[in-house]
mmCIF file of C-alpha atoms in Angstrom:
data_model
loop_
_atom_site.group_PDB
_atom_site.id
_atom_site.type_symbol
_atom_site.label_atom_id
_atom_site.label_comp_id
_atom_site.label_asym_id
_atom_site.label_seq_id
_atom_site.Cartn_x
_atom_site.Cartn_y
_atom_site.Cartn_z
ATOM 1 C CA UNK A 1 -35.264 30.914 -12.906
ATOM 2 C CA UNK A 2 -34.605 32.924 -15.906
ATOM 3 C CA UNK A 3 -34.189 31.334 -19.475
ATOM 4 C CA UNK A 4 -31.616 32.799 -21.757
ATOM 5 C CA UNK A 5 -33.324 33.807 -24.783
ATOM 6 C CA UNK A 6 -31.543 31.758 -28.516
ATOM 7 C CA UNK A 7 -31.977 31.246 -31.817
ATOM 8 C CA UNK A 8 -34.574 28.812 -32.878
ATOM 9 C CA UNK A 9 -32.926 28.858 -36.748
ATOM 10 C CA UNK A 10 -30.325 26.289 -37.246
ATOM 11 C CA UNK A 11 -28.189 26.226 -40.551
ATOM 12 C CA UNK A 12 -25.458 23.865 -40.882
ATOM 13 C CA UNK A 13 -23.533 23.112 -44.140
ATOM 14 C CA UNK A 14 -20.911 21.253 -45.485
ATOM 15 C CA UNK A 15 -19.416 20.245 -49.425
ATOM 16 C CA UNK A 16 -19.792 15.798 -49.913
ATOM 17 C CA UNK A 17 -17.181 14.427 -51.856
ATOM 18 C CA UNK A 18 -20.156 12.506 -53.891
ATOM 19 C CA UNK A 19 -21.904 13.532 -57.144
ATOM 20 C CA UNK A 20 -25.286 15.598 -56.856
ATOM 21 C CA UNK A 21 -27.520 12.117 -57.834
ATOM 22 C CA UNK A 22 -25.592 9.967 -55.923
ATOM 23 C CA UNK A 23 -25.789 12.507 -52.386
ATOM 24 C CA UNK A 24 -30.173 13.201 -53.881
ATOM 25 C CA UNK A 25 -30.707 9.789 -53.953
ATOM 26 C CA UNK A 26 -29.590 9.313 -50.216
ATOM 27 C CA UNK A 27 -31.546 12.002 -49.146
ATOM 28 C CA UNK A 28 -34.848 11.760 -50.976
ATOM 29 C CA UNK A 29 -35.297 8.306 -50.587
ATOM 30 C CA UNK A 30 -36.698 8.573 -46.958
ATOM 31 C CA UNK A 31 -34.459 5.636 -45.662
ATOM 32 C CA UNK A 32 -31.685 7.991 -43.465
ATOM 33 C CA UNK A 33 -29.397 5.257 -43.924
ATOM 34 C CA UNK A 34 -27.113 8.133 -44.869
ATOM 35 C CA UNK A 35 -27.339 9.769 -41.021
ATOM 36 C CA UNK A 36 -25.288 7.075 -39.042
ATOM 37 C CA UNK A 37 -27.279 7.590 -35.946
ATOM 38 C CA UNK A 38 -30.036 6.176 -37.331
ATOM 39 C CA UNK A 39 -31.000 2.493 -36.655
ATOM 40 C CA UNK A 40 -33.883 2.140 -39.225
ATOM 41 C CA UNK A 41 -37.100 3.920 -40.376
ATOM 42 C CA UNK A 42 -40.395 2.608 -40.596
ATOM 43 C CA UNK A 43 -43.575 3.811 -43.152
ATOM 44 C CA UNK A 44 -46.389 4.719 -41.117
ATOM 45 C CA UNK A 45 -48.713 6.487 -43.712
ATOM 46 C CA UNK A 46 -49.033 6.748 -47.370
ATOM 47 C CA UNK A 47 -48.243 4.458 -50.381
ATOM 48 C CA UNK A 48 -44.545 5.473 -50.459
ATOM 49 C CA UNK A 49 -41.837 7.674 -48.147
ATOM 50 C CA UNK A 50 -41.538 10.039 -51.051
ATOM 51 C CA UNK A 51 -45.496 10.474 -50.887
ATOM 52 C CA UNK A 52 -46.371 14.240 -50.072
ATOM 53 C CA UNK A 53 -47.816 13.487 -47.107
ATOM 54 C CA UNK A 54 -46.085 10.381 -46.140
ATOM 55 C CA UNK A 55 -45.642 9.513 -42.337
ATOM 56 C CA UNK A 56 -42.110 8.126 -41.559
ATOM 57 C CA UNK A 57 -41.076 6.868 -38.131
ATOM 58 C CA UNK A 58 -37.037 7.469 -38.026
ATOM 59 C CA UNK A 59 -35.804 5.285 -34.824
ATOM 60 C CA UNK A 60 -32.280 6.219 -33.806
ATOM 61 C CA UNK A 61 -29.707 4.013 -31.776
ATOM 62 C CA UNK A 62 -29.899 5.620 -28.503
ATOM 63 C CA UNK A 63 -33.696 4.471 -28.254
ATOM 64 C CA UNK A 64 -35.232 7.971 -29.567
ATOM 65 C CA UNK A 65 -38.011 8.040 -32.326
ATOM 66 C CA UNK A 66 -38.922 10.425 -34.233
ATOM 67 C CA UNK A 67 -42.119 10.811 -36.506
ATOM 68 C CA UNK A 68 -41.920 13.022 -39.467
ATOM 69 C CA UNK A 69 -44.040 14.683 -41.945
ATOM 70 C CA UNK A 70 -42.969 14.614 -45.405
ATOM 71 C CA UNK A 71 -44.373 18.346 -46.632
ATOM 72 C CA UNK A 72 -42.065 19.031 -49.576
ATOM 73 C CA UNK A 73 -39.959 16.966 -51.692
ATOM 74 C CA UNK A 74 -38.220 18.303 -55.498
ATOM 75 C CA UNK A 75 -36.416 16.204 -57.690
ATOM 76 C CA UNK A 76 -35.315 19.740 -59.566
ATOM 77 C CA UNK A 77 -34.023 21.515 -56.587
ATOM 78 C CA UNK A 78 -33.090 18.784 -54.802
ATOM 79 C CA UNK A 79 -35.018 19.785 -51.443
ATOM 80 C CA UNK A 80 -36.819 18.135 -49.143
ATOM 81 C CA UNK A 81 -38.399 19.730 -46.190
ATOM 82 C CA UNK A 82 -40.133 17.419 -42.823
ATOM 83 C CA UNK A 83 -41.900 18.414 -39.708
ATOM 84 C CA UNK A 84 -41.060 16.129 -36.715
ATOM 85 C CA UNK A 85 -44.512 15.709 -35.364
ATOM 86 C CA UNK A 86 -43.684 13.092 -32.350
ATOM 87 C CA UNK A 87 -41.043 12.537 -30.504
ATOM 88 C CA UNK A 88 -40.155 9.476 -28.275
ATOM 89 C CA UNK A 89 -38.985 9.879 -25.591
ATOM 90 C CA UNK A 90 -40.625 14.073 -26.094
ATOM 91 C CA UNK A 91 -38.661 16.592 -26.826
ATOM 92 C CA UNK A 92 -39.301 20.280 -24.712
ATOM 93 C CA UNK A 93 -40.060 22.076 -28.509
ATOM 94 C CA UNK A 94 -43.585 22.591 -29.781
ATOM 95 C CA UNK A 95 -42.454 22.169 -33.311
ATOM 96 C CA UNK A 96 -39.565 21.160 -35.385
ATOM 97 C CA UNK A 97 -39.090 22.130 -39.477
ATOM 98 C CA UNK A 98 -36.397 20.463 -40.855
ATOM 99 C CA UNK A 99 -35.249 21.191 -44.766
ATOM 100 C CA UNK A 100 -32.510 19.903 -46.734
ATOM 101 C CA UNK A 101 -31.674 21.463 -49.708
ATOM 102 C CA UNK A 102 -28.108 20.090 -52.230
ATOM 103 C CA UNK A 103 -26.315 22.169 -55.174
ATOM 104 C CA UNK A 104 -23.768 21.006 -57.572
ATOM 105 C CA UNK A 105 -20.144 22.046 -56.889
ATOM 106 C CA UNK A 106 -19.358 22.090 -60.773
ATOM 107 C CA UNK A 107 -15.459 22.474 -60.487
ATOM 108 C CA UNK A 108 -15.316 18.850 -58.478
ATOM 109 C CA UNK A 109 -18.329 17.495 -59.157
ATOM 110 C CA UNK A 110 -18.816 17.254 -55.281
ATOM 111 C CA UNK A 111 -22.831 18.025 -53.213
ATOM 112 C CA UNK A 112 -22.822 21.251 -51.437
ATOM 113 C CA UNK A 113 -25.413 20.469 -48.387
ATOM 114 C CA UNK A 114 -27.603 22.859 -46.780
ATOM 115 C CA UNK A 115 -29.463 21.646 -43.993
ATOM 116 C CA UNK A 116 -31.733 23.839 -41.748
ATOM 117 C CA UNK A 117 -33.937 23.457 -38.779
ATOM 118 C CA UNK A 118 -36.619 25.919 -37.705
ATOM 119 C CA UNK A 119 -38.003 25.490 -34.043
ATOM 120 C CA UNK A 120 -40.647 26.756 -32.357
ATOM 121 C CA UNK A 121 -39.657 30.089 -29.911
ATOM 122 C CA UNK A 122 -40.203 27.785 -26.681
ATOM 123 C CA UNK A 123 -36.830 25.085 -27.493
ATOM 124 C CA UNK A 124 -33.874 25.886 -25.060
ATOM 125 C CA UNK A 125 -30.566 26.537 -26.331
ATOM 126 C CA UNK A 126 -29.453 23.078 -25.512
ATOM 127 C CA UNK A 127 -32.221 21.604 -27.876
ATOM 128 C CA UNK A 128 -30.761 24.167 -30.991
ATOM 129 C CA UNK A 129 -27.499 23.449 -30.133
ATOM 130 C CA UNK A 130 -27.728 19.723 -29.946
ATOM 131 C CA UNK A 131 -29.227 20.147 -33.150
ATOM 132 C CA UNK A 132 -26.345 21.682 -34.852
ATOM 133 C CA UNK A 133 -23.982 19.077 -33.570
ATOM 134 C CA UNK A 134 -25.758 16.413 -34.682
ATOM 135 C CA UNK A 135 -26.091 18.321 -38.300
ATOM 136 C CA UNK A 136 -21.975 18.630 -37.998
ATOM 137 C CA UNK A 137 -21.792 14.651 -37.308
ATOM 138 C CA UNK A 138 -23.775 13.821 -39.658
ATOM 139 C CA UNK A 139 -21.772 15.939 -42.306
ATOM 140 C CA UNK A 140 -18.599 14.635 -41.271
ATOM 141 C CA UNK A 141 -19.886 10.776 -41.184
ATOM 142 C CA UNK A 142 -21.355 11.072 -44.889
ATOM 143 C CA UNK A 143 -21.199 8.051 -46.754
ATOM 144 C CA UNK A 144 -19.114 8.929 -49.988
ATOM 145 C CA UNK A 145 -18.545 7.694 -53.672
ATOM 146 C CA UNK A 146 -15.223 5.683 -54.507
ATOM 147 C CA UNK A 147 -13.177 7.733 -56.967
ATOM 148 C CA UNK A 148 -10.755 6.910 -59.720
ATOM 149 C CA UNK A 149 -8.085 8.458 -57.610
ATOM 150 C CA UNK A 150 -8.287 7.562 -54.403
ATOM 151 C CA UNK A 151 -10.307 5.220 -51.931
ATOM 152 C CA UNK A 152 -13.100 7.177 -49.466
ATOM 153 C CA UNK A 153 -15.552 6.147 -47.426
ATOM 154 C CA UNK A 154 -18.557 3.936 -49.081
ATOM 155 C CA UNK A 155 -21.314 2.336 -47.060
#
């Protein structure tokens, strides 16, 4: 059987109708109550899930787990970067680098959100791709702020 070679680089990106604190503070605080798949996430290691270091178990509502690595985390460029070190049930990928970095949209005061994934060369194309739709769910399923305006989405 021959395996179509793919991409193991996975950049999705959308613009949050939410101010840059309000989108950082979702992010960095290691909860992922902001990813609606998500069921809950557990502290394995470390003092605190923005620890350097930390160990976070992420459980998911289908039943999958992940356990992540925090490696990098910056308050000033709003980034945060995790290795998925475990996988329940596993995954068919040697490694998994996740980063997810925000900028200020200054004419709306909205979150421009960057979020990459870097595999190792043995995932299939159905593991990068499955990755990218989950990025594009999770984008479109963002909690929001309420504006003056008009009502959106707040969880």
């Amino acid at each position: 059987m021959s395996v179509v070679p793919s991409s193991t680089h996975v950049v999705e990106s959308s613009v949050v109708s939410s101010s840059i604190d309000t989108v950082w503070g979702l992010i960095s605080n290691g909860s992922f109550k902001w990813w609606d798949i998500v069921l809950g996430t557990t502290l394995k290691s470390g003092n605190s899930p923005l620890e350097l270091g930390a160990n976070i178990e992420v459980k998911f509502k289908d039943g999958q787990s992940w356990l992540i690595h925090l490696l990098e985390i910056s308050s000033v460029s709003k980034s945060i970067t995790f290795e998925v070190v475990a996988c329940e049930p596993p995954v068919a990928v040697t490694s998994i680098l996740h980063s997810i970095s925000l900028k200020k949209v200054t004419s709306s005061n909205a979150t421009y959100i960057e979020w990459s994934t870097d595999f190792s060369n043995d995932a299939t194309s159905e593991v990068v791709q499955d990755s990218s739709f989950k990025k594009l769910e999770a984008f479109a399923k963002f909690p929001v702020e309420e504006s003056s305006s008009k009502r959106q989405r707040v969880d």
